[in-house]
Amino acid sequence: MTELTTAAIDTRDAWVEHPEGPLFARIWTPAAAGPEGPPQAPILLFHDSLGCVELWRNFPEVLSRATGRQVIAYDRLGFGRSAPRQDTLAMDFIAQEARSVVPVLRARLGFERFVALGHSVGGGMAVYCAAAFPEACEALVTIAAQAFPEDRTLDGILVAKAQFTDPLQVERLGRYHGDKARWVLDAWIETWTHPEFASWSLAETLPQVVCPVLAIHGAQDEYGSARHPEMIGALSSGPARVEIMPDTFHVPHREKPEVVVALVAGFLAPA
């Protein structure tokens, strides 16, 4: 662990051809040769509802150093530097990512096995990936994931909706999504508050997750109570560990990065 914290990291950008348009990806790879034997599975990151590669900031690089693994982040269709979308999100958009995007990423970027790590709605996407690819997904990490539309989740979204009536807030979002910013914002708010989305839940999918699970959550998360990580831990079929971080809100990896990185690195370390 000590040697890895100072290891050099090679960073490269990649464009992944997808039937609905190109996807932007960034890949962090430890420069030093790893231990003998097959390379460790990369960590595939799934961003949140307003996120993109850039908004992970330096977390992927630090995570790559701490784990000695390659880390891959990508912008979902309609986000960041990936192709724009004009449609509205389907009510099963969280499950769709595993079906329509992850197979393309695996084929184009040349990896088979992986660790799924997702933040917020990306945590739900990571759950669906772990369930869809039980032979390939070695481990699942969720950070501030929602398992269902809780009242606190919807209340937090409505607070954010009011804040985004300020044009400066939308302009700030545009720094990361360009002219797609309004679509990104509407996709988040209108989908989660849609009456048909009220019945969405990970409850039926979680028992299909057989790999080890680490569910990280902030005790003061404004978008979800501890019921979410507890549900993820309780319903997953594999060994599960739930970590509730005190004095932490919805973005633990930005608020307390050293704690989150240590948790993930320890979780993924060989037994």
Coordinates of C-alpha atoms in Angstrom, one line a residue:
M1 CA 0.0 0.0 0.0
T2 CA 2.8 2.4 0.9
E3 CA 4.6 1.8 -2.4
L4 CA 1.4 2.2 -4.4
T5 CA 0.6 5.6 -3.0
T6 CA 3.6 7.1 -4.8
A7 CA 3.4 5.0 -7.9
A8 CA 3.2 6.8 -11.3
I9 CA -0.2 6.6 -13.1
D10 CA -0.5 6.6 -16.8
T11 CA -3.7 8.5 -17.9
R12 CA -5.2 8.3 -21.4
D13 CA -8.5 9.3 -23.0
A14 CA -10.4 7.0 -25.3
W15 CA -13.5 7.3 -27.6
V16 CA -15.8 4.3 -27.6
E17 CA -18.1 3.8 -30.6
H18 CA -21.6 3.0 -29.5
P19 CA -24.7 2.5 -31.8
E20 CA -26.2 5.7 -30.3
G21 CA -23.1 7.8 -30.6
P22 CA -19.5 8.0 -29.3
L23 CA -18.8 7.7 -25.6
F24 CA -15.9 9.5 -23.9
A25 CA -13.8 7.5 -21.5
R26 CA -10.7 8.1 -19.4
I27 CA -8.4 5.3 -18.2
W28 CA -5.9 5.4 -15.3
T29 CA -3.3 2.6 -15.2
P30 CA -0.5 2.1 -12.7
A31 CA 2.8 2.5 -14.6
A32 CA 4.7 0.0 -12.4
A33 CA 4.4 -3.6 -13.3
G34 CA 2.1 -5.5 -11.0
P35 CA 2.7 -8.9 -9.3
E36 CA 3.3 -12.0 -11.4
G37 CA 0.2 -13.7 -12.8
P38 CA -2.9 -12.3 -14.6
P39 CA -3.6 -8.6 -14.2
Q40 CA -6.1 -7.5 -11.7
A41 CA -9.6 -6.7 -13.0
P42 CA -10.1 -2.9 -13.6
I43 CA -12.5 -0.8 -11.6
L44 CA -15.3 0.5 -13.8
L45 CA -16.9 3.8 -12.5
F46 CA -20.5 4.8 -12.9
H47 CA -21.2 8.5 -12.3
D48 CA -24.2 10.1 -10.7
S49 CA -27.2 11.9 -12.2
L50 CA -25.4 15.2 -12.9
G51 CA -21.9 13.7 -13.2
C52 CA -19.3 12.9 -15.8
V53 CA -15.6 11.9 -16.0
E54 CA -14.4 15.3 -15.0
L55 CA -16.5 15.5 -11.9
W56 CA -14.8 12.4 -10.4
R57 CA -11.9 14.9 -10.1
N58 CA -8.7 13.1 -8.8
F59 CA -10.6 10.2 -7.1
P60 CA -9.9 7.7 -10.0
E61 CA -6.2 8.4 -10.0
V62 CA -5.9 8.1 -6.2
L63 CA -8.0 4.9 -6.3
S64 CA -5.7 3.5 -9.0
R65 CA -2.7 4.1 -6.9
A66 CA -4.1 2.7 -3.7
T67 CA -5.5 -0.5 -5.3
G68 CA -2.8 -1.0 -8.0
R69 CA -5.7 -1.5 -10.5
Q70 CA -6.6 0.2 -13.7
V71 CA -9.6 2.5 -13.2
I72 CA -12.0 3.3 -16.1
A73 CA -14.5 6.1 -16.1
Y74 CA -16.8 7.1 -18.9
D75 CA -19.5 9.7 -19.7
R76 CA -22.9 8.2 -20.2
L77 CA -24.7 9.1 -23.4
G78 CA -26.0 12.7 -23.0
F79 CA -23.4 13.6 -20.4
G80 CA -20.0 15.3 -20.4
R81 CA -18.2 14.8 -23.6
S82 CA -20.2 11.8 -24.9
A83 CA -22.8 12.1 -27.7
P84 CA -25.9 14.2 -26.9
R85 CA -29.4 12.8 -26.5
Q86 CA -32.7 14.3 -27.5
D87 CA -35.0 11.6 -26.0
T88 CA -36.3 11.3 -22.4
L89 CA -35.0 8.6 -20.2
A90 CA -37.0 5.4 -20.0
M91 CA -38.2 4.4 -16.6
D92 CA -35.8 1.4 -16.6
F93 CA -32.8 3.6 -17.6
I94 CA -30.8 2.4 -14.6
A95 CA -31.0 -1.2 -15.7
Q96 CA -30.5 -0.3 -19.4
E97 CA -26.9 0.7 -18.7
A98 CA -25.9 -2.9 -18.0
R99 CA -27.7 -4.2 -21.1
S100 CA -26.7 -1.6 -23.7
V101 CA -23.5 0.1 -22.7
V102 CA -21.3 -2.1 -20.5
P103 CA -21.0 -4.9 -23.2
V104 CA -19.8 -2.2 -25.6
L105 CA -17.3 -0.9 -23.1
R106 CA -15.9 -4.3 -22.4
A107 CA -15.6 -5.2 -26.1
R108 CA -14.1 -1.9 -27.2
L109 CA -11.8 -1.3 -24.2
G110 CA -10.7 -4.9 -24.1
F111 CA -11.5 -6.1 -20.5
E112 CA -13.5 -9.1 -19.4
R113 CA -13.6 -9.2 -15.6
F114 CA -14.2 -6.0 -13.7
V115 CA -15.1 -4.4 -10.4
A116 CA -18.3 -2.2 -10.5
L117 CA -18.2 1.0 -8.5
G118 CA -21.0 3.5 -8.7
H119 CA -22.0 6.8 -7.0
S120 CA -25.6 7.7 -6.4
V121 CA -27.7 6.5 -9.4
G122 CA -24.4 5.1 -10.7
G123 CA -24.5 2.8 -7.7
G124 CA -27.8 1.4 -8.9
M125 CA -26.3 0.9 -12.3
A126 CA -23.3 -0.9 -10.8
V127 CA -25.8 -3.3 -9.0
Y128 CA -27.5 -4.2 -12.2
C129 CA -24.1 -4.8 -13.8
A130 CA -23.1 -7.1 -11.0
A131 CA -26.3 -9.0 -11.4
A132 CA -26.1 -9.2 -15.2
F133 CA -22.5 -10.4 -15.3
P134 CA -22.0 -12.7 -12.3
E135 CA -19.1 -14.5 -13.9
A136 CA -17.3 -11.3 -14.8
C137 CA -18.0 -8.9 -11.9
E138 CA -15.5 -9.7 -9.2
A139 CA -16.8 -7.1 -6.6
L140 CA -19.4 -4.4 -6.2
V141 CA -18.9 -1.0 -4.5
T142 CA -21.8 1.4 -4.1
I143 CA -21.3 5.0 -2.8
A144 CA -24.4 6.9 -1.7
A145 CA -26.5 4.7 -3.9
Q146 CA -30.3 4.8 -3.9
A147 CA -32.2 1.5 -3.8
F148 CA -35.6 3.0 -4.2
P149 CA -37.2 6.5 -4.5
E150 CA -37.4 7.4 -0.8
D151 CA -39.2 10.6 0.4
R152 CA -35.8 12.1 1.4
T153 CA -34.5 11.4 -2.2
L154 CA -37.4 13.2 -3.8
D155 CA -37.3 16.1 -1.3
G156 CA -33.6 16.5 -2.1
I157 CA -34.3 16.6 -5.8
L158 CA -37.0 19.2 -5.4
V159 CA -34.7 21.4 -3.3
A160 CA -32.1 21.1 -6.1
K161 CA -34.8 21.9 -8.7
A162 CA -35.5 25.2 -7.0
Q163 CA -31.8 26.0 -6.8
F164 CA -31.4 25.4 -10.5
T165 CA -33.9 28.2 -11.3
D166 CA -30.8 30.3 -10.9
P167 CA -29.2 30.6 -14.4
L168 CA -25.8 30.7 -12.8
Q169 CA -26.3 27.2 -11.5
V170 CA -27.2 25.9 -14.9
E171 CA -24.2 27.8 -16.3
R172 CA -22.0 26.0 -13.8
L173 CA -23.4 22.7 -14.9
G174 CA -22.6 23.7 -18.5
R175 CA -18.9 23.8 -17.7
Y176 CA -19.0 20.0 -17.6
H177 CA -21.8 19.2 -20.0
G178 CA -21.8 22.0 -22.5
D179 CA -25.1 22.7 -24.2
K180 CA -26.3 19.3 -22.9
A181 CA -26.6 20.8 -19.4
R182 CA -30.4 21.5 -19.5
W183 CA -31.0 17.9 -20.8
V184 CA -28.9 16.5 -18.0
L185 CA -30.8 18.5 -15.4
D186 CA -34.2 17.6 -16.8
A187 CA -33.4 14.0 -17.2
W188 CA -32.5 13.8 -13.5
I189 CA -35.4 15.7 -12.1
E190 CA -38.2 14.7 -14.4
T191 CA -37.4 11.0 -14.4
W192 CA -37.0 10.6 -10.6
T193 CA -40.2 12.6 -9.9
H194 CA -42.3 10.9 -12.6
P195 CA -45.2 8.9 -11.1
E196 CA -44.2 5.8 -13.0
F197 CA -40.8 5.8 -11.4
A198 CA -42.2 5.6 -7.9
S199 CA -42.3 1.8 -8.0
W200 CA -38.7 1.4 -9.1
S201 CA -36.5 -0.6 -6.6
L202 CA -33.4 -2.7 -6.5
A203 CA -35.1 -5.3 -4.3
E204 CA -35.7 -7.9 -7.0
T205 CA -32.2 -7.4 -8.6
L206 CA -30.0 -7.5 -5.5
P207 CA -30.5 -11.3 -4.8
Q208 CA -28.8 -11.9 -8.2
V209 CA -25.6 -10.2 -6.9
V210 CA -23.3 -13.0 -5.8
C211 CA -20.0 -11.1 -5.7
P212 CA -18.7 -9.4 -2.5
V213 CA -20.4 -6.1 -1.8
L214 CA -19.2 -2.9 -0.1
A215 CA -22.0 -0.3 0.4
I216 CA -20.7 3.1 1.6
H217 CA -23.1 5.8 2.7
G218 CA -22.9 9.1 4.5
A219 CA -24.9 9.4 7.7
Q220 CA -26.2 12.8 6.7
D221 CA -26.8 12.0 3.0
E222 CA -29.5 14.5 1.8
Y223 CA -30.6 12.1 -0.9
G224 CA -31.2 8.9 1.1
S225 CA -31.2 7.4 4.5
A226 CA -29.2 4.4 5.8
R227 CA -32.1 2.3 4.6
H228 CA -30.4 2.2 1.2
P229 CA -27.0 0.7 2.0
E230 CA -28.7 -1.6 4.6
M231 CA -31.1 -2.9 1.9
I232 CA -28.1 -3.4 -0.5
G233 CA -26.2 -5.3 2.1
A234 CA -29.2 -7.4 3.3
L235 CA -30.6 -8.5 0.0
S236 CA -27.3 -9.2 -1.9
S237 CA -26.5 -12.9 -2.1
G238 CA -22.8 -12.6 -1.7
P239 CA -20.8 -11.4 1.4
A240 CA -21.7 -7.8 2.1
R241 CA -20.2 -5.0 4.2
V242 CA -22.1 -1.8 5.0
E243 CA -20.1 1.3 6.0
I244 CA -22.0 4.3 7.3
M245 CA -19.7 7.3 7.5
P246 CA -20.5 9.8 10.2
D247 CA -20.6 13.6 9.5
T248 CA -20.7 12.8 5.7
F249 CA -23.3 13.8 3.1
H250 CA -24.0 12.7 -0.5
V251 CA -20.5 12.7 -2.0
P252 CA -18.3 10.8 0.5
H253 CA -15.4 10.3 -2.0
R254 CA -15.1 14.1 -2.4
E255 CA -15.8 15.0 1.3
K256 CA -13.5 12.4 2.8
P257 CA -11.6 10.9 -0.1
E258 CA -8.9 9.3 2.1
V259 CA -11.5 7.3 4.1
V260 CA -13.3 6.1 1.0
V261 CA -10.2 5.1 -0.8
A262 CA -8.9 3.2 2.2
L263 CA -12.2 1.4 2.5
V264 CA -12.2 0.4 -1.2
A265 CA -8.6 -0.6 -1.2
G266 CA -9.0 -2.7 1.9
F267 CA -12.1 -4.3 0.5
L268 CA -10.4 -5.2 -2.8
A269 CA -7.0 -6.3 -1.2
P270 CA -6.2 -10.0 -1.6
A271 CA -7.2 -12.1 1.4

